[in-house]
Amino acid sequence: MQRETGFCVECRDVTSYTLQKKLVKKMIRGEELTFEITCAICDRCGEFMSVPGIIDLNVREVDEQYRKLKDLVTIEDIYTLMKLYNIGKAPLSIVLGFGEITITRYLLGQVPSKEYSDVIRNALFSPEYMEQKMLENKDKIAMSAFKKSMTKVNELKNIFTVSNKMIGVISYIFERMDEVTPLMLQKLLYYIQGFSFALNDREMFIENCEAWVHGPVYKDVYNIF
């Protein structure tokens, strides 16, 4: 366990403290939820200490756990979406059918509703969905912004040749695992397909794998990542 020093208001002295994980209950949107946060515990009296950076850390911990619990997109997801389609905050908000400053608020930390989160996630994982939203709101954004984003949409449509079922499985893997290498992803997809045949007597997705030097590979997935 990590030990540092800080001022303990109970001991009225500079003492060492230990960072420990504690469960806390918080009310969010009228619902009481339990989160695991990092706390600084005085080694002398055992009371909580306020040390530099601990509040910001707790805010991030609660935010990450809440988004994961409610299956909501992260700030990083939104930045990825903007980069994928070469689109700014305001145009993206309008294209997705939100208010003009909605994406800006989300990037500043506001947590989206499940409905808005699903819209963002659909755009992130489906160029066809993004194309549909772009065409629906074409007249509401500048033509230059529309053309730039549509160019990216068409590029991604040419890359994303895998089925929606495959994209769904990949999204599920990414959601459940902290880190997935391209090689690990290929092996997981191979095992998932095998288990589907063994347990359900049917394929999970329509793609066929190829035998490469380091094992089974779904070529289109390989090209994407």
PDB file of C-alpha atoms in Angstrom:
ATOM      1  CA  MET A   1       0.000   0.000   0.000  1.00  0.00           C
ATOM      2  CA  GLN A   2       1.174   3.509  -0.874  1.00  0.00           C
ATOM      3  CA  ARG A   3       2.044   5.835   2.034  1.00  0.00           C
ATOM      4  CA  GLU A   4       2.478   9.617   1.860  1.00  0.00           C
ATOM      5  CA  THR A   5       2.320  12.457   4.373  1.00  0.00           C
ATOM      6  CA  GLY A   6      -0.226  15.242   4.844  1.00  0.00           C
ATOM      7  CA  PHE A   7      -1.917  17.323   7.504  1.00  0.00           C
ATOM      8  CA  CYS A   8      -4.490  15.442   9.566  1.00  0.00           C
ATOM      9  CA  VAL A   9      -7.140  17.756  11.074  1.00  0.00           C
ATOM     10  CA  GLU A  10      -7.929  15.189  13.795  1.00  0.00           C
ATOM     11  CA  CYS A  11      -4.319  14.743  14.926  1.00  0.00           C
ATOM     12  CA  ARG A  12      -3.490  18.404  14.270  1.00  0.00           C
ATOM     13  CA  ASP A  13      -0.201  17.245  12.864  1.00  0.00           C
ATOM     14  CA  VAL A  14       1.538  16.119   9.708  1.00  0.00           C
ATOM     15  CA  THR A  15       1.087  12.362   9.580  1.00  0.00           C
ATOM     16  CA  SER A  16       1.525   9.583   7.094  1.00  0.00           C
ATOM     17  CA  TYR A  17      -1.551   8.235   5.372  1.00  0.00           C
ATOM     18  CA  THR A  18      -2.501   5.202   3.340  1.00  0.00           C
ATOM     19  CA  LEU A  19      -4.609   5.220   0.180  1.00  0.00           C
ATOM     20  CA  GLN A  20      -7.390   2.683   0.516  1.00  0.00           C
ATOM     21  CA  LYS A  21     -10.482   1.765  -1.461  1.00  0.00           C
ATOM     22  CA  LYS A  22     -13.759   2.399   0.336  1.00  0.00           C
ATOM     23  CA  LEU A  23     -17.393   1.888  -0.634  1.00  0.00           C
ATOM     24  CA  VAL A  24     -19.564   5.005  -0.510  1.00  0.00           C
ATOM     25  CA  LYS A  25     -23.218   5.619  -1.327  1.00  0.00           C
ATOM     26  CA  LYS A  26     -24.234   8.578  -3.468  1.00  0.00           C
ATOM     27  CA  MET A  27     -27.581   9.862  -4.735  1.00  0.00           C
ATOM     28  CA  ILE A  28     -27.486  10.418  -8.496  1.00  0.00           C
ATOM     29  CA  ARG A  29     -30.624  11.434 -10.370  1.00  0.00           C
ATOM     30  CA  GLY A  30     -32.789  10.263  -7.493  1.00  0.00           C
ATOM     31  CA  GLU A  31     -31.130   6.847  -7.241  1.00  0.00           C
ATOM     32  CA  GLU A  32     -28.864   5.685  -4.405  1.00  0.00           C
ATOM     33  CA  LEU A  33     -25.815   3.913  -5.816  1.00  0.00           C
ATOM     34  CA  THR A  34     -22.665   2.416  -4.333  1.00  0.00           C
ATOM     35  CA  PHE A  35     -19.232   3.392  -5.650  1.00  0.00           C
ATOM     36  CA  GLU A  36     -15.686   2.347  -4.795  1.00  0.00           C
ATOM     37  CA  ILE A  37     -13.489   5.397  -4.317  1.00  0.00           C
ATOM     38  CA  THR A  38      -9.943   6.057  -3.142  1.00  0.00           C
ATOM     39  CA  CYS A  39      -9.617   7.510   0.367  1.00  0.00           C
ATOM     40  CA  ALA A  40      -6.641   8.830   2.333  1.00  0.00           C
ATOM     41  CA  ILE A  41      -6.648   7.241   5.809  1.00  0.00           C
ATOM     42  CA  CYS A  42      -4.478   8.664   8.584  1.00  0.00           C
ATOM     43  CA  ASP A  43      -2.064   6.010   9.839  1.00  0.00           C
ATOM     44  CA  ARG A  44      -2.184   7.444  13.363  1.00  0.00           C
ATOM     45  CA  CYS A  45      -5.910   7.988  14.102  1.00  0.00           C
ATOM     46  CA  GLY A  46      -7.578   6.122  11.239  1.00  0.00           C
ATOM     47  CA  GLU A  47      -9.690   9.088  10.149  1.00  0.00           C
ATOM     48  CA  PHE A  48     -10.174  10.367   6.618  1.00  0.00           C
ATOM     49  CA  MET A  49      -7.769  13.024   5.395  1.00  0.00           C
ATOM     50  CA  SER A  50      -8.175  15.604   2.657  1.00  0.00           C
ATOM     51  CA  VAL A  51      -5.039  15.462   0.538  1.00  0.00           C
ATOM     52  CA  PRO A  52      -4.205  17.244  -2.738  1.00  0.00           C
ATOM     53  CA  GLY A  53      -5.878  15.673  -5.754  1.00  0.00           C
ATOM     54  CA  ILE A  54      -8.106  13.243  -3.843  1.00  0.00           C
ATOM     55  CA  ILE A  55     -11.394  15.041  -4.614  1.00  0.00           C
ATOM     56  CA  ASP A  56     -10.657  15.242  -8.341  1.00  0.00           C
ATOM     57  CA  LEU A  57      -9.707  11.553  -8.282  1.00  0.00           C
ATOM     58  CA  ASN A  58     -12.969  10.651  -6.544  1.00  0.00           C
ATOM     59  CA  VAL A  59     -14.998  12.616  -9.083  1.00  0.00           C
ATOM     60  CA  ARG A  60     -13.336  10.714 -11.933  1.00  0.00           C
ATOM     61  CA  GLU A  61     -13.834   7.366 -10.181  1.00  0.00           C
ATOM     62  CA  VAL A  62     -17.544   7.968  -9.598  1.00  0.00           C
ATOM     63  CA  ASP A  63     -18.017   9.269 -13.143  1.00  0.00           C
ATOM     64  CA  GLU A  64     -16.324   6.239 -14.715  1.00  0.00           C
ATOM     65  CA  GLN A  65     -18.206   3.741 -12.563  1.00  0.00           C
ATOM     66  CA  TYR A  66     -21.557   5.438 -13.132  1.00  0.00           C
ATOM     67  CA  ARG A  67     -21.099   5.504 -16.909  1.00  0.00           C
ATOM     68  CA  LYS A  68     -20.106   1.849 -16.905  1.00  0.00           C
ATOM     69  CA  LEU A  69     -23.019   0.887 -14.650  1.00  0.00           C
ATOM     70  CA  LYS A  70     -25.538   2.716 -16.856  1.00  0.00           C
ATOM     71  CA  ASP A  71     -23.817   1.763 -20.136  1.00  0.00           C
ATOM     72  CA  LEU A  72     -23.159   5.380 -21.099  1.00  0.00           C
ATOM     73  CA  VAL A  73     -20.543   6.736 -23.486  1.00  0.00           C
ATOM     74  CA  THR A  74     -17.419   8.382 -22.094  1.00  0.00           C
ATOM     75  CA  ILE A  75     -15.852  11.734 -22.900  1.00  0.00           C
ATOM     76  CA  GLU A  76     -13.155   9.821 -24.788  1.00  0.00           C
ATOM     77  CA  ASP A  77     -15.860   8.184 -26.922  1.00  0.00           C
ATOM     78  CA  ILE A  78     -17.143  11.610 -27.962  1.00  0.00           C
ATOM     79  CA  TYR A  79     -13.669  12.852 -28.856  1.00  0.00           C
ATOM     80  CA  THR A  80     -13.163   9.673 -30.894  1.00  0.00           C
ATOM     81  CA  LEU A  81     -16.434  10.295 -32.720  1.00  0.00           C
ATOM     82  CA  MET A  82     -15.394  13.870 -33.550  1.00  0.00           C
ATOM     83  CA  LYS A  83     -12.040  12.668 -34.838  1.00  0.00           C
ATOM     84  CA  LEU A  84     -13.529   9.816 -36.877  1.00  0.00           C
ATOM     85  CA  TYR A  85     -15.857  12.117 -38.791  1.00  0.00           C
ATOM     86  CA  ASN A  86     -13.721  15.277 -38.738  1.00  0.00           C
ATOM     87  CA  ILE A  87     -16.535  17.265 -37.169  1.00  0.00           C
ATOM     88  CA  GLY A  88     -16.679  19.978 -34.516  1.00  0.00           C
ATOM     89  CA  LYS A  89     -18.704  20.109 -31.328  1.00  0.00           C
ATOM     90  CA  ALA A  90     -21.562  22.326 -32.510  1.00  0.00           C
ATOM     91  CA  PRO A  91     -22.057  20.633 -35.918  1.00  0.00           C
ATOM     92  CA  LEU A  92     -21.966  17.210 -34.255  1.00  0.00           C
ATOM     93  CA  SER A  93     -24.633  18.276 -31.753  1.00  0.00           C
ATOM     94  CA  ILE A  94     -26.896  19.463 -34.555  1.00  0.00           C
ATOM     95  CA  VAL A  95     -26.287  16.433 -36.771  1.00  0.00           C
ATOM     96  CA  LEU A  96     -27.196  14.060 -33.941  1.00  0.00           C
ATOM     97  CA  GLY A  97     -30.391  15.990 -33.264  1.00  0.00           C
ATOM     98  CA  PHE A  98     -29.272  17.620 -29.991  1.00  0.00           C
ATOM     99  CA  GLY A  99     -29.132  21.239 -28.922  1.00  0.00           C
ATOM    100  CA  GLU A 100     -26.179  23.165 -30.360  1.00  0.00           C
ATOM    101  CA  ILE A 101     -24.138  23.157 -27.118  1.00  0.00           C
ATOM    102  CA  THR A 102     -25.053  19.651 -25.905  1.00  0.00           C
ATOM    103  CA  ILE A 103     -21.808  18.014 -27.009  1.00  0.00           C
ATOM    104  CA  THR A 104     -19.835  20.876 -25.450  1.00  0.00           C
ATOM    105  CA  ARG A 105     -21.564  20.218 -22.117  1.00  0.00           C
ATOM    106  CA  TYR A 106     -20.800  16.516 -22.347  1.00  0.00           C
ATOM    107  CA  LEU A 107     -17.121  17.225 -23.035  1.00  0.00           C
ATOM    108  CA  LEU A 108     -17.058  19.400 -19.912  1.00  0.00           C
ATOM    109  CA  GLY A 109     -18.276  16.469 -17.819  1.00  0.00           C
ATOM    110  CA  GLN A 110     -22.073  16.495 -17.926  1.00  0.00           C
ATOM    111  CA  VAL A 111     -23.357  12.917 -18.067  1.00  0.00           C
ATOM    112  CA  PRO A 112     -25.672  12.216 -21.027  1.00  0.00           C
ATOM    113  CA  SER A 113     -29.020  10.485 -20.717  1.00  0.00           C
ATOM    114  CA  LYS A 114     -29.220   6.862 -21.881  1.00  0.00           C
ATOM    115  CA  GLU A 115     -31.205   7.979 -24.931  1.00  0.00           C
ATOM    116  CA  TYR A 116     -28.598  10.518 -26.041  1.00  0.00           C
ATOM    117  CA  SER A 117     -25.760   8.165 -25.137  1.00  0.00           C
ATOM    118  CA  ASP A 118     -27.185   5.485 -27.427  1.00  0.00           C
ATOM    119  CA  VAL A 119     -27.385   7.985 -30.293  1.00  0.00           C
ATOM    120  CA  ILE A 120     -23.707   8.853 -29.819  1.00  0.00           C
ATOM    121  CA  ARG A 121     -22.712   5.188 -29.580  1.00  0.00           C
ATOM    122  CA  ASN A 122     -24.666   4.291 -32.719  1.00  0.00           C
ATOM    123  CA  ALA A 123     -22.878   7.045 -34.631  1.00  0.00           C
ATOM    124  CA  LEU A 124     -19.543   5.889 -33.266  1.00  0.00           C
ATOM    125  CA  PHE A 125     -19.958   2.276 -34.367  1.00  0.00           C
ATOM    126  CA  SER A 126     -22.016   2.660 -37.547  1.00  0.00           C
ATOM    127  CA  PRO A 127     -21.010   4.922 -40.465  1.00  0.00           C
ATOM    128  CA  GLU A 128     -24.399   4.106 -42.021  1.00  0.00           C
ATOM    129  CA  TYR A 129     -26.168   5.501 -38.958  1.00  0.00           C
ATOM    130  CA  MET A 130     -23.989   8.618 -39.020  1.00  0.00           C
ATOM    131  CA  GLU A 131     -24.727   9.048 -42.720  1.00  0.00           C
ATOM    132  CA  GLN A 132     -28.456   8.875 -41.987  1.00  0.00           C
ATOM    133  CA  LYS A 133     -28.173  11.561 -39.294  1.00  0.00           C
ATOM    134  CA  MET A 134     -26.006  13.722 -41.565  1.00  0.00           C
ATOM    135  CA  LEU A 135     -28.578  13.612 -44.364  1.00  0.00           C
ATOM    136  CA  GLU A 136     -31.469  14.270 -41.952  1.00  0.00           C
ATOM    137  CA  ASN A 137     -29.843  17.480 -40.710  1.00  0.00           C
ATOM    138  CA  LYS A 138     -27.892  18.528 -43.797  1.00  0.00           C
ATOM    139  CA  ASP A 139     -29.580  21.919 -44.048  1.00  0.00           C
ATOM    140  CA  LYS A 140     -28.875  22.819 -40.414  1.00  0.00           C
ATOM    141  CA  ILE A 141     -25.041  22.930 -40.653  1.00  0.00           C
ATOM    142  CA  ALA A 142     -22.574  24.701 -42.920  1.00  0.00           C
ATOM    143  CA  MET A 143     -22.047  22.995 -46.283  1.00  0.00           C
ATOM    144  CA  SER A 144     -18.275  22.918 -45.721  1.00  0.00           C
ATOM    145  CA  ALA A 145     -18.734  20.999 -42.450  1.00  0.00           C
ATOM    146  CA  PHE A 146     -21.211  18.651 -44.118  1.00  0.00           C
ATOM    147  CA  LYS A 147     -18.849  17.845 -46.992  1.00  0.00           C
ATOM    148  CA  LYS A 148     -15.868  17.229 -44.681  1.00  0.00           C
ATOM    149  CA  SER A 149     -17.832  14.835 -42.508  1.00  0.00           C
ATOM    150  CA  MET A 150     -19.495  13.032 -45.392  1.00  0.00           C
ATOM    151  CA  THR A 151     -16.061  12.386 -46.879  1.00  0.00           C
ATOM    152  CA  LYS A 152     -15.090  10.623 -43.657  1.00  0.00           C
ATOM    153  CA  VAL A 153     -18.410   8.749 -43.584  1.00  0.00           C
ATOM    154  CA  ASN A 154     -17.772   7.350 -47.052  1.00  0.00           C
ATOM    155  CA  GLU A 155     -14.199   6.398 -46.163  1.00  0.00           C
ATOM    156  CA  LEU A 156     -15.371   4.516 -43.083  1.00  0.00           C
ATOM    157  CA  LYS A 157     -18.191   2.804 -44.960  1.00  0.00           C
ATOM    158  CA  ASN A 158     -15.581   1.331 -47.284  1.00  0.00           C
ATOM    159  CA  ILE A 159     -13.558   0.102 -44.290  1.00  0.00           C
ATOM    160  CA  PHE A 160     -16.423  -1.205 -42.151  1.00  0.00           C
ATOM    161  CA  THR A 161     -17.376  -4.166 -44.302  1.00  0.00           C
ATOM    162  CA  VAL A 162     -18.146  -6.448 -41.367  1.00  0.00           C
ATOM    163  CA  SER A 163     -21.703  -7.304 -40.339  1.00  0.00           C
ATOM    164  CA  ASN A 164     -23.615  -5.439 -37.659  1.00  0.00           C
ATOM    165  CA  LYS A 165     -23.590  -8.623 -35.559  1.00  0.00           C
ATOM    166  CA  MET A 166     -19.784  -8.710 -35.699  1.00  0.00           C
ATOM    167  CA  ILE A 167     -19.612  -5.027 -34.734  1.00  0.00           C
ATOM    168  CA  GLY A 168     -21.952  -5.738 -31.827  1.00  0.00           C
ATOM    169  CA  VAL A 169     -19.772  -8.596 -30.575  1.00  0.00           C
ATOM    170  CA  ILE A 170     -16.615  -6.480 -30.860  1.00  0.00           C
ATOM    171  CA  SER A 171     -18.303  -3.618 -28.997  1.00  0.00           C
ATOM    172  CA  TYR A 172     -19.298  -6.021 -26.220  1.00  0.00           C
ATOM    173  CA  ILE A 173     -15.712  -7.305 -25.921  1.00  0.00           C
ATOM    174  CA  PHE A 174     -14.325  -3.767 -25.710  1.00  0.00           C
ATOM    175  CA  GLU A 175     -16.903  -2.854 -23.074  1.00  0.00           C
ATOM    176  CA  ARG A 176     -16.121  -5.860 -20.872  1.00  0.00           C
ATOM    177  CA  MET A 177     -12.327  -5.834 -21.083  1.00  0.00           C
ATOM    178  CA  ASP A 178      -9.902  -3.085 -20.059  1.00  0.00           C
ATOM    179  CA  GLU A 179      -7.449  -3.775 -22.866  1.00  0.00           C
ATOM    180  CA  VAL A 180      -7.688  -5.904 -25.997  1.00  0.00           C
ATOM    181  CA  THR A 181      -4.830  -6.390 -28.442  1.00  0.00           C
ATOM    182  CA  PRO A 182      -5.599  -7.133 -32.114  1.00  0.00           C
ATOM    183  CA  LEU A 183      -4.304 -10.703 -31.657  1.00  0.00           C
ATOM    184  CA  MET A 184      -6.448 -11.239 -28.544  1.00  0.00           C
ATOM    185  CA  LEU A 185      -9.499  -9.867 -30.352  1.00  0.00           C
ATOM    186  CA  GLN A 186      -9.061 -12.328 -33.203  1.00  0.00           C
ATOM    187  CA  LYS A 187      -8.774 -15.298 -30.847  1.00  0.00           C
ATOM    188  CA  LEU A 188     -11.809 -14.210 -28.822  1.00  0.00           C
ATOM    189  CA  LEU A 189     -13.905 -13.891 -31.978  1.00  0.00           C
ATOM    190  CA  TYR A 190     -12.768 -17.357 -33.067  1.00  0.00           C
ATOM    191  CA  TYR A 191     -13.735 -18.882 -29.706  1.00  0.00           C
ATOM    192  CA  ILE A 192     -17.090 -17.046 -29.635  1.00  0.00           C
ATOM    193  CA  GLN A 193     -17.941 -18.397 -33.077  1.00  0.00           C
ATOM    194  CA  GLY A 194     -16.886 -21.894 -32.021  1.00  0.00           C
ATOM    195  CA  PHE A 195     -18.966 -21.835 -28.828  1.00  0.00           C
ATOM    196  CA  SER A 196     -21.957 -20.564 -30.794  1.00  0.00           C
ATOM    197  CA  PHE A 197     -21.745 -23.540 -33.140  1.00  0.00           C
ATOM    198  CA  ALA A 198     -21.197 -25.972 -30.243  1.00  0.00           C
ATOM    199  CA  LEU A 199     -23.944 -24.657 -27.947  1.00  0.00           C
ATOM    200  CA  ASN A 200     -26.538 -23.266 -30.356  1.00  0.00           C
ATOM    201  CA  ASP A 201     -25.734 -25.144 -33.559  1.00  0.00           C
ATOM    202  CA  ARG A 202     -25.545 -21.873 -35.476  1.00  0.00           C
ATOM    203  CA  GLU A 203     -23.059 -19.153 -36.303  1.00  0.00           C
ATOM    204  CA  MET A 204     -22.787 -16.000 -34.201  1.00  0.00           C
ATOM    205  CA  PHE A 205     -21.789 -13.896 -37.230  1.00  0.00           C
ATOM    206  CA  ILE A 206     -21.534 -14.543 -40.956  1.00  0.00           C
ATOM    207  CA  GLU A 207     -17.827 -13.747 -41.379  1.00  0.00           C
ATOM    208  CA  ASN A 208     -15.442 -16.632 -42.037  1.00  0.00           C
ATOM    209  CA  CYS A 209     -11.957 -16.719 -40.532  1.00  0.00           C
ATOM    210  CA  GLU A 210      -8.707 -17.491 -42.335  1.00  0.00           C
ATOM    211  CA  ALA A 211      -5.757 -19.531 -41.106  1.00  0.00           C
ATOM    212  CA  TRP A 212      -2.801 -17.161 -40.714  1.00  0.00           C
ATOM    213  CA  VAL A 213       0.651 -17.825 -39.274  1.00  0.00           C
ATOM    214  CA  HIS A 214      -0.285 -16.763 -35.721  1.00  0.00           C
ATOM    215  CA  GLY A 215      -3.752 -18.293 -35.704  1.00  0.00           C
ATOM    216  CA  PRO A 216      -7.288 -17.664 -36.989  1.00  0.00           C
ATOM    217  CA  VAL A 217      -7.963 -14.206 -38.417  1.00  0.00           C
ATOM    218  CA  TYR A 218     -11.096 -12.426 -39.566  1.00  0.00           C
ATOM    219  CA  LYS A 219      -9.517 -10.398 -42.340  1.00  0.00           C
ATOM    220  CA  ASP A 220     -11.970  -7.488 -42.407  1.00  0.00           C
ATOM    221  CA  VAL A 221     -11.663  -7.052 -38.647  1.00  0.00           C
ATOM    222  CA  TYR A 222      -7.889  -7.150 -39.008  1.00  0.00           C
ATOM    223  CA  ASN A 223      -8.043  -4.378 -41.618  1.00  0.00           C
ATOM    224  CA  ILE A 224     -10.183  -2.193 -39.356  1.00  0.00           C
ATOM    225  CA  PHE A 225      -7.865  -2.408 -36.351  1.00  0.00           C
TER     226      PHE A 225
END
